[in-house]
Coordinates of N, CA and C in Angstrom, one line a residue:
M1 N -9.1 -8.5 8.0 CA -9.2 -7.2 7.5 C -9.4 -6.8 5.9
F2 N -8.3 -7.5 5.4 CA -8.1 -7.3 4.5 C -9.6 -8.1 3.6
A3 N -10.1 -8.9 3.9 CA -11.3 -9.6 3.2 C -12.2 -8.4 3.0
D4 N -12.5 -7.9 4.4 CA -13.6 -7.0 4.4 C -13.5 -5.5 4.1
D5 N -12.4 -5.2 3.3 CA -11.9 -4.0 2.7 C -12.6 -4.2 1.4
L6 N -13.6 -3.6 1.6 CA -14.5 -3.7 0.0 C -14.1 -2.6 -1.3
A7 N -13.6 -1.4 -0.5 CA -12.9 -0.5 -1.5 C -11.8 -1.3 -2.5
S8 N -10.7 -1.9 -1.4 CA -9.6 -2.3 -2.5 C -9.8 -3.3 -3.1
N9 N -10.7 -4.3 -2.6 CA -11.3 -5.6 -3.3 C -11.9 -5.0 -4.6
A10 N -12.8 -3.8 -4.4 CA -13.4 -3.8 -5.8 C -12.5 -3.1 -6.8
L11 N -11.5 -2.8 -6.3 CA -10.3 -2.4 -7.5 C -9.4 -3.5 -8.1
G12 N -9.7 -4.5 -7.6 CA -9.2 -5.7 -7.8 C -7.7 -5.8 -7.3
I13 N -7.4 -5.2 -6.0 CA -6.4 -5.3 -5.5 C -6.2 -6.7 -4.5
E14 N -5.0 -7.3 -4.6 CA -5.0 -8.7 -4.1 C -3.6 -8.6 -3.5
L15 N -3.9 -9.4 -2.2 CA -2.7 -9.1 -0.9 C -2.0 -10.6 -1.6
V16 N -1.0 -10.6 -2.0 CA 0.4 -11.5 -2.3 C 0.7 -11.9 -1.3
E17 N 1.0 -11.4 0.0 CA 2.4 -11.5 0.7 C 1.9 -11.0 2.3
A18 N 1.4 -11.3 3.2 CA 1.4 -10.5 4.8 C 2.6 -11.2 5.6
A19 N 3.3 -10.7 6.4 CA 3.6 -11.3 7.5 C 4.1 -10.3 8.5
E20 N 4.5 -10.5 9.6 CA 4.4 -9.7 10.8 C 5.5 -8.1 9.9
G21 N 4.7 -7.1 10.1 CA 5.4 -5.5 9.4 C 5.6 -5.7 8.4
H22 N 5.2 -6.7 7.5 CA 5.5 -6.7 6.1 C 4.3 -7.2 5.2
A23 N 3.7 -6.3 3.9 CA 2.8 -6.9 2.9 C 3.5 -6.5 1.6
V24 N 2.7 -7.4 0.8 CA 2.7 -7.2 -0.6 C 1.5 -7.4 -1.2
A25 N 1.1 -6.2 -2.1 CA -0.5 -6.6 -3.1 C -0.2 -5.7 -4.0
T26 N -1.0 -6.3 -4.9 CA -0.8 -6.4 -6.4 C -2.3 -5.6 -7.1
M27 N -1.8 -4.7 -8.0 CA -3.3 -4.0 -8.6 C -2.5 -3.9 -10.2
K28 N -4.0 -3.7 -11.0 CA -3.6 -3.7 -12.9 C -4.3 -2.5 -12.7
I29 N -3.7 -1.7 -13.5 CA -4.2 -0.2 -14.0 C -5.1 -0.6 -15.0
T30 N -6.5 0.0 -14.9 CA -7.5 -0.5 -15.8 C -8.0 1.0 -16.8
E31 N -9.0 0.9 -17.5 CA -9.3 2.1 -18.0 C -9.7 3.1 -17.3
T32 N -10.3 2.4 -16.4 CA -11.4 3.7 -15.2 C -10.2 4.3 -14.0
M33 N -9.0 3.9 -14.5 CA -7.8 4.3 -13.3 C -7.1 5.2 -14.2
V34 N -7.2 5.8 -15.2 CA -6.3 6.6 -16.1 C -7.4 7.9 -16.1
N35 N -5.8 9.0 -15.8 CA -7.2 10.5 -16.0 C -6.9 10.8 -17.5
G36 N -6.9 12.5 -18.0 CA -7.2 12.7 -18.7 C -5.9 13.2 -19.7
H37 N -4.5 12.7 -19.1 CA -3.4 12.5 -19.5 C -2.7 11.3 -20.1
D38 N -4.0 10.5 -19.3 CA -3.7 8.8 -20.2 C -2.6 8.2 -19.6
I39 N -2.3 8.4 -18.2 CA -1.7 8.0 -17.0 C -2.6 7.5 -16.0
A40 N -1.7 6.7 -15.1 CA -2.9 6.2 -13.7 C -2.9 7.4 -13.1
H41 N -4.1 7.8 -12.6 CA -4.5 8.5 -11.7 C -3.8 8.3 -10.4
G42 N -3.2 9.3 -10.1 CA -2.3 9.2 -8.5 C -3.3 8.9 -7.4
G43 N -4.4 8.8 -7.4 CA -5.1 8.2 -6.2 C -5.1 6.9 -6.1
Y44 N -5.1 6.4 -7.5 CA -5.4 5.0 -7.1 C -3.6 4.4 -7.1
V45 N -3.0 4.8 -7.2 CA -1.4 4.3 -6.7 C -1.0 4.8 -5.5
F46 N -1.9 5.7 -5.1 CA -2.1 5.9 -3.4 C -2.7 5.2 -2.7
L47 N -4.0 4.7 -3.4 CA -4.6 3.7 -2.7 C -4.3 2.0 -2.3
L48 N -3.2 1.6 -3.6 CA -2.6 0.7 -3.6 C -1.4 0.6 -2.3
A49 N -0.8 1.4 -2.4 CA 0.1 1.9 -1.5 C -0.7 1.8 -0.1
D50 N -1.3 2.6 -0.1 CA -2.5 2.7 1.3 C -2.3 1.5 2.0
T51 N -3.2 0.3 0.8 CA -3.9 -0.7 1.3 C -2.9 -1.7 2.1
T52 N -1.5 -1.5 1.1 CA -0.6 -2.4 1.3 C -0.1 -2.1 3.0
F53 N 0.1 -0.7 3.1 CA 0.5 -0.4 4.3 C -0.3 -1.1 5.5
A54 N -1.8 -0.8 5.3 CA -2.9 -1.3 6.2 C -2.8 -2.4 6.7
C55 N -1.9 -3.5 5.3 CA -1.9 -4.7 5.4 C -0.6 -5.2 6.4
A56 N 0.5 -4.3 6.4 CA 1.6 -4.4 7.6 C 1.5 -3.8 8.5
C57 N 0.6 -2.5 9.0 CA 0.6 -2.4 10.2 C -0.1 -2.8 11.1
N58 N -1.3 -3.7 10.3 CA -2.2 -4.5 11.2 C -1.8 -5.7 11.5
S59 N -0.6 -6.3 11.0 CA -0.2 -7.3 11.2 C 0.3 -7.9 12.7
H60 N 0.3 -6.7 13.4 CA 0.4 -7.5 14.7 C -0.4 -7.6 15.3
G61 N -1.8 -7.5 15.2 CA -3.2 -7.8 15.9 C -3.9 -6.7 16.2
P62 N -3.7 -5.6 17.1 CA -4.4 -4.5 17.1 C -5.1 -3.8 16.3
V63 N -6.1 -3.2 16.4 CA -6.4 -2.8 15.1 C -5.5 -1.1 15.2
T64 N -5.0 -0.8 14.0 CA -4.5 0.1 14.0 C -4.5 0.6 12.6
V65 N -4.9 1.9 12.5 CA -5.0 3.3 11.8 C -3.8 4.3 11.3
A66 N -4.0 4.7 9.6 CA -3.3 6.1 9.3 C -3.2 7.3 10.6
S67 N -2.2 7.5 10.3 CA -2.2 8.7 11.5 C -1.8 9.9 10.3
G68 N -1.1 9.6 9.1 CA -0.8 10.6 8.0 C 0.1 9.5 7.1
A69 N 0.2 10.1 6.0 CA 0.5 10.0 4.6 C 1.0 10.3 3.9
E70 N 2.6 10.2 3.2 CA 2.6 11.1 2.1 C 3.5 10.3 0.9
I71 N 3.5 10.7 -0.2 CA 3.8 9.9 -1.6 C 4.4 10.8 -2.4
S72 N 5.5 9.8 -3.0 CA 6.3 10.6 -3.9 C 5.9 9.9 -5.2
F73 N 5.5 10.4 -6.3 CA 5.4 9.8 -7.4 C 6.9 10.2 -8.5
V74 N 7.3 8.5 -8.8 CA 8.6 8.9 -9.4 C 8.4 8.7 -10.9
A75 N 7.5 7.7 -11.4 CA 7.0 7.5 -12.8 C 5.8 7.3 -12.8
A76 N 5.2 7.8 -13.9 CA 3.5 7.2 -14.2 C 3.5 5.8 -14.5
G77 N 2.6 5.5 -14.0 CA 1.9 4.4 -14.1 C 0.7 4.3 -15.6
R78 N 1.1 3.3 -16.2 CA 0.1 3.3 -17.9 C -0.9 2.2 -17.7
L79 N -1.6 2.4 -18.1 CA -2.8 1.3 -18.9 C -2.2 0.0 -19.0
G80 N -2.8 -0.9 -18.0 CA -2.3 -2.7 -18.3 C -1.4 -2.5 -17.6
D81 N -0.5 -1.6 -16.9 CA 0.5 -1.7 -16.0 C -0.1 -2.8 -14.8
H82 N 0.9 -3.7 -14.0 CA 0.4 -4.4 -13.1 C 1.7 -4.4 -12.0
L83 N 1.1 -3.2 -11.2 CA 1.8 -2.5 -9.9 C 2.0 -3.3 -8.9
I84 N 3.0 -3.4 -8.1 CA 3.4 -4.4 -7.2 C 3.4 -3.3 -5.8
A85 N 3.3 -3.5 -4.8 CA 3.6 -2.6 -3.6 C 4.0 -3.4 -2.8
T86 N 5.1 -3.1 -2.0 CA 6.2 -3.8 -1.0 C 6.0 -2.8 0.3
A87 N 5.5 -3.4 1.5 CA 5.3 -2.5 2.6 C 6.3 -3.3 3.7
T88 N 7.1 -2.1 4.0 CA 8.1 -2.9 5.2 C 7.8 -1.5 6.3
E89 N 8.1 -2.6 7.8 CA 7.9 -1.4 8.7 C 9.4 -1.1 9.2
R90 N 9.4 -0.1 9.5 CA 10.4 0.7 9.8 C 10.9 0.8 11.4
T91 N 9.8 1.3 12.1 CA 10.1 1.0 13.2 C 8.3 1.1 14.1
R92 N 8.4 0.8 15.2 CA 7.3 0.7 16.1 C 7.9 1.5 17.1
Y93 N 6.8 2.3 18.1 CA 7.2 2.6 19.5 C 6.2 3.3 19.7
G94 N 6.0 2.7 21.3 CA 4.3 3.3 21.8 C 3.5 2.6 20.8
R95 N 2.1 3.2 20.4 CA 1.4 3.1 20.0 C 1.4 3.5 18.1
N96 N 2.7 3.8 18.0 CA 2.8 4.1 16.8 C 3.5 3.7 15.9
G97 N 3.6 3.9 14.4 CA 4.9 3.1 13.8 C 5.2 4.0 12.5
I98 N 6.3 3.1 11.7 CA 6.5 4.0 10.4 C 6.6 2.8 9.5
Y99 N 6.2 3.0 8.3 CA 6.1 2.2 7.2 C 6.5 2.8 6.0
D100 N 7.4 1.9 5.5 CA 7.8 2.2 3.6 C 6.9 1.5 2.6
V101 N 6.6 2.2 1.8 CA 5.9 1.4 0.9 C 6.5 1.4 -0.7
T102 N 7.4 0.8 -1.1 CA 7.7 1.2 -2.8 C 6.5 0.7 -3.5
V103 N 6.2 1.1 -4.7 CA 5.1 0.7 -6.0 C 6.0 0.5 -7.4
H104 N 5.7 -0.6 -7.4 CA 6.8 -0.9 -9.0 C 5.8 -1.6 -10.0
R105 N 6.6 -1.4 -10.8 CA 6.0 -2.4 -12.1 C 7.3 -3.2 -13.0
E106 N 7.1 -4.6 -13.2 CA 7.9 -5.2 -13.9 C 8.3 -4.8 -15.3
T107 N 9.5 -4.8 -15.8 CA 9.7 -4.1 -17.3 C 11.2 -5.7 -17.4
P108 N 11.1 -5.7 -18.8 CA 12.2 -6.7 -19.5 C 14.0 -6.1 -18.5
D109 N 13.7 -4.8 -18.2 CA 15.2 -4.4 -17.6 C 15.2 -4.6 -16.2
G110 N 14.1 -5.5 -15.6 CA 13.9 -5.2 -13.9 C 12.7 -4.3 -13.6
P111 N 12.6 -4.4 -11.8 CA 11.8 -3.2 -11.3 C 11.7 -2.0 -11.9
E112 N 10.8 -1.4 -12.0 CA 11.0 0.2 -12.2 C 9.8 0.8 -11.4
V113 N 10.6 1.5 -10.1 CA 9.4 2.0 -9.6 C 8.8 3.5 -9.7
V114 N 7.8 3.0 -9.5 CA 6.4 4.1 -9.5 C 6.4 5.0 -8.4
A115 N 6.4 4.7 -7.6 CA 6.2 5.6 -6.3 C 6.7 5.0 -5.1
E116 N 6.8 6.1 -4.3 CA 7.6 6.0 -3.0 C 6.6 6.5 -1.8
F117 N 5.9 5.5 -0.9 CA 5.0 5.9 0.2 C 5.6 6.1 1.6
R118 N 5.3 7.0 2.4 CA 5.8 6.5 3.5 C 4.4 6.7 4.7
G119 N 4.0 6.1 5.2 CA 2.7 6.1 6.8 C 3.3 6.0 7.4
R120 N 2.5 6.4 8.6 CA 2.8 6.6 10.0 C 1.3 5.8 10.9
S121 N 1.8 5.0 11.5 CA 0.4 4.5 12.0 C 0.0 4.7 13.3
R122 N -1.2 4.5 14.0 CA -1.4 4.6 15.4 C -2.2 3.6 15.5
T123 N -2.2 2.6 16.7 CA -2.8 1.7 17.1 C -3.8 2.6 18.0
I124 N -5.4 1.7 17.9 CA -6.4 2.5 18.5 C -7.0 1.5 19.3
Q125 N -6.5 0.2 19.4 CA -7.4 -1.3 20.1 C -6.3 -2.0 20.6
K126 N -6.5 -2.7 21.9 CA -5.2 -3.4 22.0 C -6.0 -5.0 21.3
A127 N -5.0 -6.0 21.2 CA -5.5 -7.2 20.2 C -6.6 -7.7 20.8
P128 N -7.4 -8.3 20.3 CA -8.5 -9.1 21.2 C -8.1 -10.5 21.7
N129 N -8.8 -11.1 22.7 CA -8.1 -12.0 23.8 C -8.3 -13.2 22.8
R130 N -7.3 -14.1 22.7 CA -7.6 -15.3 21.4 C -7.9 -17.0 22.6

């Protein structure tokens, strides 16, 4: 799925880790990603979190899409930041799931949270026969 995601790949998002119910992806904030306040546009931070969420919720096999999501921006992203998003499955019930994604950057003092994202998923197709 990620290999066919032209939007995420065009932005330089890299999938670092993928396992059942879990994913890690990274993205560097470039000049074209900052807004008029010289901080990372929230839409790009959301896109990184959403991509990581998609990788985690699709890890079980069936085609799964977002049924909703929300994000809380904790700190501003800056030009040159290398953001790391980590998605963790919280629960799956029926065709639904809930996933949390933390977006952070590394600093000399350790990780600094940039945003917290919660995504709700919905499976729309059974896994293909293999």
